[in-house]
Short mmCIF file of C-alpha atoms in Angstrom, two decimals:
data_model
loop_
_atom_site.label_atom_id
_atom_site.label_comp_id
_atom_site.label_asym_id
_atom_site.label_seq_id
_atom_site.Cartn_x
_atom_site.Cartn_y
_atom_site.Cartn_z
CA UNK A 1 0.00 0.00 0.00
CA UNK A 2 1.21 3.53 -0.72
CA UNK A 3 -0.13 7.03 -0.15
CA UNK A 4 -2.19 7.96 -3.18
CA UNK A 5 -2.48 11.45 -4.62
CA UNK A 6 -5.07 13.83 -3.21
CA UNK A 7 -7.62 12.96 -5.90
CA UNK A 8 -7.82 9.47 -4.44
CA UNK A 9 -7.93 10.51 -0.79
CA UNK A 10 -11.28 11.55 0.64
CA UNK A 11 -12.63 11.69 4.17
CA UNK A 12 -16.05 13.24 3.55
CA UNK A 13 -19.26 12.42 1.70
CA UNK A 14 -18.68 12.97 -2.01
CA UNK A 15 -21.47 13.21 -4.54
CA UNK A 16 -24.78 14.96 -4.54
CA UNK A 17 -27.91 14.25 -2.58
CA UNK A 18 -29.83 13.25 -5.72
CA UNK A 19 -31.97 16.36 -5.43
CA UNK A 20 -31.48 17.48 -9.04
CA UNK A 21 -30.07 16.24 -12.33
CA UNK A 22 -29.04 19.72 -13.49
CA UNK A 23 -25.43 19.87 -12.38
CA UNK A 24 -23.48 17.07 -14.05
CA UNK A 25 -20.05 18.53 -13.26
CA UNK A 26 -19.77 19.08 -9.53
CA UNK A 27 -16.43 20.86 -10.05
CA UNK A 28 -18.35 23.74 -11.65
CA UNK A 29 -20.53 26.24 -9.84
CA UNK A 30 -24.18 25.11 -9.66
CA UNK A 31 -25.70 28.05 -11.53
CA UNK A 32 -29.40 28.22 -12.49
CA UNK A 33 -29.93 29.05 -16.17
CA UNK A 34 -31.18 32.60 -16.70
CA UNK A 35 -34.27 31.35 -18.52
CA UNK A 36 -35.35 29.21 -15.56
CA UNK A 37 -35.99 32.03 -13.11
CA UNK A 38 -39.71 32.51 -12.54
CA UNK A 39 -41.02 35.55 -14.39
CA UNK A 40 -41.64 38.45 -12.03
CA UNK A 41 -39.81 36.84 -9.12
CA UNK A 42 -37.33 38.87 -7.08
CA UNK A 43 -34.32 37.94 -4.99
CA UNK A 44 -34.95 37.70 -1.25
CA UNK A 45 -32.53 37.13 1.61
CA UNK A 46 -32.90 33.97 3.66
CA UNK A 47 -30.89 33.00 6.74
CA UNK A 48 -30.25 29.34 7.52
CA UNK A 49 -28.11 27.18 9.76
CA UNK A 50 -27.05 23.57 10.01
CA UNK A 51 -27.11 23.78 13.79
CA UNK A 52 -23.32 23.66 14.20
CA UNK A 53 -22.10 27.24 14.62
CA UNK A 54 -22.42 28.05 10.92
CA UNK A 55 -25.23 30.49 10.10
CA UNK A 56 -25.49 31.91 6.60
CA UNK A 57 -27.45 34.67 4.88
CA UNK A 58 -27.79 34.47 1.11
CA UNK A 59 -29.95 35.74 -1.73
CA UNK A 60 -32.37 33.25 -3.27
CA UNK A 61 -34.98 33.51 -6.00
CA UNK A 62 -37.94 31.45 -7.15
CA UNK A 63 -37.39 29.40 -10.32
CA UNK A 64 -39.36 27.06 -12.56
CA UNK A 65 -38.42 23.44 -11.77
CA UNK A 66 -37.45 20.96 -14.47
CA UNK A 67 -37.90 17.23 -14.64
CA UNK A 68 -35.32 15.81 -12.22
CA UNK A 69 -35.60 18.62 -9.66
CA UNK A 70 -36.87 17.38 -6.30
CA UNK A 71 -39.53 19.73 -4.94
CA UNK A 72 -40.22 18.28 -1.51
CA UNK A 73 -38.82 16.18 1.27
CA UNK A 74 -39.69 13.30 3.51
CA UNK A 75 -39.61 13.50 7.27
CA UNK A 76 -40.16 10.84 9.92
CA UNK A 77 -42.43 11.34 12.90
CA UNK A 78 -41.90 10.00 16.41
CA UNK A 79 -43.79 6.81 15.53
CA UNK A 80 -41.51 6.03 12.59
CA UNK A 81 -44.04 7.03 9.95
CA UNK A 82 -42.62 8.63 6.78
CA UNK A 83 -44.44 11.72 5.55
CA UNK A 84 -43.91 13.94 2.53
CA UNK A 85 -44.11 17.73 2.36
CA UNK A 86 -43.95 19.91 -0.74
CA UNK A 87 -41.52 22.84 -0.74
CA UNK A 88 -41.38 25.93 -2.97
CA UNK A 89 -38.72 26.05 -5.70
CA UNK A 90 -36.05 28.57 -4.71
CA UNK A 91 -32.37 28.58 -5.69
CA UNK A 92 -29.19 30.47 -4.80
CA UNK A 93 -28.81 33.55 -6.99
CA UNK A 94 -25.00 33.90 -6.81
CA UNK A 95 -23.22 30.61 -6.05
CA UNK A 96 -19.75 32.19 -6.38
CA UNK A 97 -20.54 34.70 -3.65
CA UNK A 98 -21.82 31.93 -1.40
CA UNK A 99 -18.66 29.86 -1.93
CA UNK A 100 -16.49 32.84 -0.94
CA UNK A 101 -18.68 33.41 2.10
CA UNK A 102 -18.35 29.74 3.01
CA UNK A 103 -14.55 29.92 2.84
CA UNK A 104 -14.50 32.95 5.14
CA UNK A 105 -17.01 31.56 7.64
CA UNK A 106 -15.31 28.21 8.03
CA UNK A 107 -11.87 29.80 8.35
CA UNK A 108 -13.09 32.22 11.02
CA UNK A 109 -15.17 29.72 13.03
CA UNK A 110 -13.33 26.39 12.75
CA UNK A 111 -11.13 26.90 15.82
CA UNK A 112 -14.05 27.96 18.02
CA UNK A 113 -15.91 24.83 16.92
CA UNK A 114 -12.85 22.65 17.49
CA UNK A 115 -12.60 23.94 21.07
CA UNK A 116 -15.97 22.27 21.75
CA UNK A 117 -14.79 18.91 20.39
CA UNK A 118 -12.64 16.12 21.79
CA UNK A 119 -9.14 15.89 23.17
CA UNK A 120 -7.40 15.59 19.79
CA UNK A 121 -8.99 18.83 18.59
CA UNK A 122 -7.86 20.59 21.75
CA UNK A 123 -4.32 19.30 21.28
CA UNK A 124 -4.39 20.51 17.68
CA UNK A 125 -5.39 23.97 18.87
CA UNK A 126 -2.45 23.96 21.30
CA UNK A 127 -0.06 22.94 18.52
CA UNK A 128 -1.43 25.73 16.33
CA UNK A 129 -1.29 28.38 19.06
CA UNK A 130 2.29 27.51 20.00
CA UNK A 131 3.41 27.62 16.37
CA UNK A 132 4.48 23.97 16.37
CA UNK A 133 2.02 22.85 13.68
CA UNK A 134 0.19 25.78 12.02
CA UNK A 135 -0.92 23.49 9.18
CA UNK A 136 -3.39 21.86 11.56
CA UNK A 137 -5.53 24.99 11.09
CA UNK A 138 -6.31 23.69 7.59
CA UNK A 139 -7.19 20.28 9.00
CA UNK A 140 -9.60 21.81 11.52
CA UNK A 141 -11.21 23.82 8.73
CA UNK A 142 -11.62 20.64 6.70
CA UNK A 143 -13.01 18.78 9.70
CA UNK A 144 -15.51 21.56 10.47
CA UNK A 145 -16.57 21.70 6.83
CA UNK A 146 -17.13 17.97 6.44
CA UNK A 147 -19.15 17.89 9.66
CA UNK A 148 -21.55 20.39 8.08
CA UNK A 149 -22.29 17.89 5.31
CA UNK A 150 -23.71 15.42 7.83
CA UNK A 151 -26.28 17.89 9.18
CA UNK A 152 -29.69 19.10 8.01
CA UNK A 153 -30.06 22.80 7.26
CA UNK A 154 -33.11 24.81 8.29
CA UNK A 155 -34.25 28.41 8.05
CA UNK A 156 -33.66 30.65 11.07
CA UNK A 157 -34.44 34.14 9.78
CA UNK A 158 -37.79 35.88 9.57
CA UNK A 159 -38.11 35.19 5.83
CA UNK A 160 -39.30 31.58 5.59
CA UNK A 161 -40.35 31.53 1.91
CA UNK A 162 -43.83 30.39 2.92
CA UNK A 163 -42.51 27.13 4.37
CA UNK A 164 -44.31 25.77 7.41
CA UNK A 165 -42.36 24.38 10.33
CA UNK A 166 -42.06 20.62 10.60
CA UNK A 167 -44.30 19.11 13.30
CA UNK A 168 -42.91 18.92 16.82
CA UNK A 169 -42.87 15.12 16.63
CA UNK A 170 -40.49 15.08 13.65
CA UNK A 171 -37.37 13.10 14.52
CA UNK A 172 -35.13 15.49 12.56
CA UNK A 173 -35.46 19.29 12.77
CA UNK A 174 -38.63 19.32 14.89
CA UNK A 175 -40.47 22.65 14.72
CA UNK A 176 -38.04 23.96 12.07
CA UNK A 177 -38.57 25.14 8.48
CA UNK A 178 -36.42 23.10 6.06
CA UNK A 179 -34.59 24.71 3.16
CA UNK A 180 -35.96 24.33 -0.37
CA UNK A 181 -34.27 21.37 -2.02
CA UNK A 182 -32.44 23.22 -4.80
CA UNK A 183 -30.77 25.52 -2.25
CA UNK A 184 -29.73 22.42 -0.31
CA UNK A 185 -28.34 20.81 -3.47
CA UNK A 186 -26.39 23.91 -4.50
CA UNK A 187 -24.94 24.49 -1.03
CA UNK A 188 -23.92 20.84 -0.76
CA UNK A 189 -22.10 20.96 -4.10
CA UNK A 190 -20.24 24.13 -3.09
CA UNK A 191 -19.30 22.65 0.27
CA UNK A 192 -17.90 19.64 -1.62
CA UNK A 193 -15.83 22.03 -3.75
CA UNK A 194 -14.55 23.77 -0.61
CA UNK A 195 -13.55 20.44 0.97
CA UNK A 196 -11.70 19.46 -2.21
CA UNK A 197 -9.71 22.69 -1.90
CA UNK A 198 -8.74 21.86 1.67
CA UNK A 199 -7.72 18.31 0.69
CA UNK A 200 -5.42 19.75 -1.98
CA UNK A 201 -3.86 22.00 0.66
CA UNK A 202 -3.38 19.07 3.04
CA UNK A 203 -2.38 16.24 0.68
CA UNK A 204 -1.86 17.85 -2.71
CA UNK A 205 1.89 17.36 -3.05
CA UNK A 206 4.90 15.72 -1.47
CA UNK A 207 5.85 19.17 -0.14
CA UNK A 208 2.60 19.53 1.83
CA UNK A 209 3.47 19.90 5.50
CA UNK A 210 1.09 17.18 6.67
CA UNK A 211 2.61 14.70 4.19
CA UNK A 212 6.04 15.50 5.64
CA UNK A 213 4.70 14.92 9.14
CA UNK A 214 3.30 11.53 8.13
CA UNK A 215 6.56 10.33 6.62
CA UNK A 216 9.21 11.91 8.88
CA UNK A 217 9.87 9.76 11.95
CA UNK A 218 11.12 12.25 14.52
CA UNK A 219 9.39 12.95 17.81
CA UNK A 220 7.61 16.20 16.94
CA UNK A 221 6.40 15.00 13.54
CA UNK A 222 5.22 11.72 15.03
CA UNK A 223 3.16 13.51 17.67
CA UNK A 224 1.67 16.06 15.26
CA UNK A 225 0.86 13.39 12.66
CA UNK A 226 -0.82 11.15 15.23
CA UNK A 227 -2.99 14.02 16.46
CA UNK A 228 -3.95 14.73 12.84
CA UNK A 229 -4.76 11.07 12.20
CA UNK A 230 -6.95 10.91 15.27
CA UNK A 231 -8.95 13.90 14.05
CA UNK A 232 -9.25 12.37 10.58
CA UNK A 233 -10.39 9.02 11.94
CA UNK A 234 -12.85 10.44 14.46
CA UNK A 235 -14.54 12.60 11.84
CA UNK A 236 -14.56 9.83 9.24
CA UNK A 237 -16.35 7.49 11.63
CA UNK A 238 -19.00 10.20 11.99
CA UNK A 239 -19.27 10.43 8.19
CA UNK A 240 -19.63 6.64 7.93
CA UNK A 241 -22.38 6.70 10.54
CA UNK A 242 -24.09 9.48 8.62
CA UNK A 243 -23.83 7.45 5.42
CA UNK A 244 -25.39 4.50 7.21
CA UNK A 245 -28.25 6.68 8.40
CA UNK A 246 -28.82 8.01 4.90
CA UNK A 247 -28.65 4.51 3.40
CA UNK A 248 -26.43 5.76 0.59
CA UNK A 249 -24.39 3.66 -1.80
CA UNK A 250 -21.63 1.55 -0.32
CA UNK A 251 -18.94 2.77 -2.72
CA UNK A 252 -18.54 5.91 -0.60
CA UNK A 253 -17.91 3.74 2.46
CA UNK A 254 -15.25 1.86 0.53
CA UNK A 255 -13.63 5.14 -0.56
CA UNK A 256 -13.54 6.49 3.00
CA UNK A 257 -12.18 3.19 4.29
CA UNK A 258 -9.44 3.12 1.64
CA UNK A 259 -8.39 6.68 2.39
CA UNK A 260 -8.06 6.01 6.12
CA UNK A 261 -6.07 2.84 5.45
CA UNK A 262 -3.78 4.78 3.12
CA UNK A 263 -2.77 7.61 5.45
CA UNK A 264 -2.49 5.42 8.58
CA UNK A 265 -0.34 2.90 6.69
CA UNK A 266 1.93 5.73 5.53
CA UNK A 267 2.37 6.93 9.12
CA UNK A 268 3.01 3.42 10.49
CA UNK A 269 5.32 2.28 7.70
CA UNK A 270 7.59 5.32 8.19
CA UNK A 271 7.96 4.46 11.89
CA UNK A 272 8.54 0.70 11.91
CA UNK A 273 11.35 0.03 14.38
CA UNK A 274 11.27 3.53 15.85
CA UNK A 275 12.14 3.52 19.58
CA UNK A 276 8.85 4.17 21.38
CA UNK A 277 10.54 4.67 24.78
CA UNK A 278 12.76 7.39 23.30
CA UNK A 279 9.72 8.96 21.65
CA UNK A 280 7.77 8.94 24.92
CA UNK A 281 10.63 10.41 26.95
CA UNK A 282 11.18 13.16 24.37
CA UNK A 283 7.61 14.48 24.52
CA UNK A 284 6.73 17.72 26.24
CA UNK A 285 4.53 17.55 29.32
CA UNK A 286 1.60 18.89 27.28
CA UNK A 287 2.01 16.13 24.71
CA UNK A 288 2.32 13.48 27.44
CA UNK A 289 -0.94 14.76 28.92
CA UNK A 290 -2.61 14.33 25.54
CA UNK A 291 -1.67 10.64 25.33
CA UNK A 292 -2.68 10.01 28.93
CA UNK A 293 -6.06 11.62 28.30
CA UNK A 294 -6.81 9.65 25.15
CA UNK A 295 -5.74 6.40 26.85
CA UNK A 296 -8.41 7.04 29.48
CA UNK A 297 -10.93 8.10 26.83
CA UNK A 298 -10.30 5.00 24.71
CA UNK A 299 -10.41 2.63 27.69
CA UNK A 300 -13.84 3.96 28.65
CA UNK A 301 -15.27 3.90 25.13
CA UNK A 302 -17.38 1.08 23.81
CA UNK A 303 -18.63 0.78 20.27
CA UNK A 304 -20.74 -1.68 18.37
CA UNK A 305 -20.06 -2.56 15.63
CA UNK A 306 -16.29 -2.41 16.07
CA UNK A 307 -15.65 0.03 13.20
CA UNK A 308 -17.26 2.82 15.23
CA UNK A 309 -14.26 2.70 17.57
CA UNK A 310 -11.25 4.96 17.02
CA UNK A 311 -8.84 2.21 18.08
CA UNK A 312 -10.24 -0.14 15.45
CA UNK A 313 -8.87 2.15 12.74
CA UNK A 314 -6.04 3.94 14.56
CA UNK A 315 -4.02 1.86 17.06
CA UNK A 316 -1.80 3.49 19.66
CA UNK A 317 1.46 5.13 18.57
CA UNK A 318 3.40 2.31 20.24
CA UNK A 319 1.47 -0.34 18.30
CA UNK A 320 1.96 1.53 15.04
CA UNK A 321 5.72 1.62 15.67
CA UNK A 322 6.06 -2.06 16.56
CA UNK A 323 3.46 -3.84 14.42
CA UNK A 324 2.95 -3.42 10.66
CA UNK A 325 -0.41 -1.80 10.01
CA UNK A 326 -3.04 -4.10 8.53
CA UNK A 327 -5.62 -2.47 6.29
CA UNK A 328 -9.18 -2.67 7.57
CA UNK A 329 -11.71 -4.09 5.12
CA UNK A 330 -15.17 -3.84 6.63
CA UNK A 331 -16.95 -2.33 3.64
CA UNK A 332 -16.84 -3.94 0.20
CA UNK A 333 -17.75 -2.65 -3.24
CA UNK A 334 -21.29 -3.60 -4.12
CA UNK A 335 -22.11 -5.01 -0.69
#
């Protein structure tokens, strides 16, 4: 196994939500054709959130749907009954402006979000603040962005586009007004584009700082790389769980699994035979505290099935130094 180029490494949900057949090339901005805007309609500002620190205001406009555009959504009530609601057809007026806004918002809010997360995120913040590993800022931005893709967006502002709130017994977004589906589709595509940018920054070349950390077996690089891997694994497990909930195609699970195997193998292979005792004794007290904390956290964690456990994917640093990493194959193509 070897580390593949960034185009083959992915740790987030890729692909649309099957809400429209308009945008064949997801590398291009999802722009509505000028002739599809509803005659006489005007742009209005709507504010929405995904419930995870990211709140966005953008201009939307009513359009005429085509065949292939989803115009409603299903929700599940407390009794497990599936119900359908129709939604008005609105779309983002200026996708390029939204993408720029998304870049700014994630960059400015990722660290505050990370501070509310687990021990690895907190250690990453320390490594950023002390100047030891500033590149972890990009990783936190990527992690914050991919988390957004697992959430459901709903309207928070006063302009609700005539959309009623979901019933209080809805299992997802109770008493909230969901976004029109085309807006959801466009925003999801642009978030995918943003995440691809961050992956290029993180893994795009042999000169990328995180690649150097993964392959350079000194004490500092080993510690920084392991913190980064823990963040990658923790978030990818969340993405896999989200994919399971959404009952999406298994090929995405295989892609996520392959990417984790690739980067963890690279880290482990570069450190086979490295002296763990020397590594441990060379750590700062802050770094030692990190490993002590995650040992306690991992010993108290229980997960079923096993792939929901961090240690299933990412063994301890000592194990990765002494035992060749074996790729995990839980998900299979077409299964």
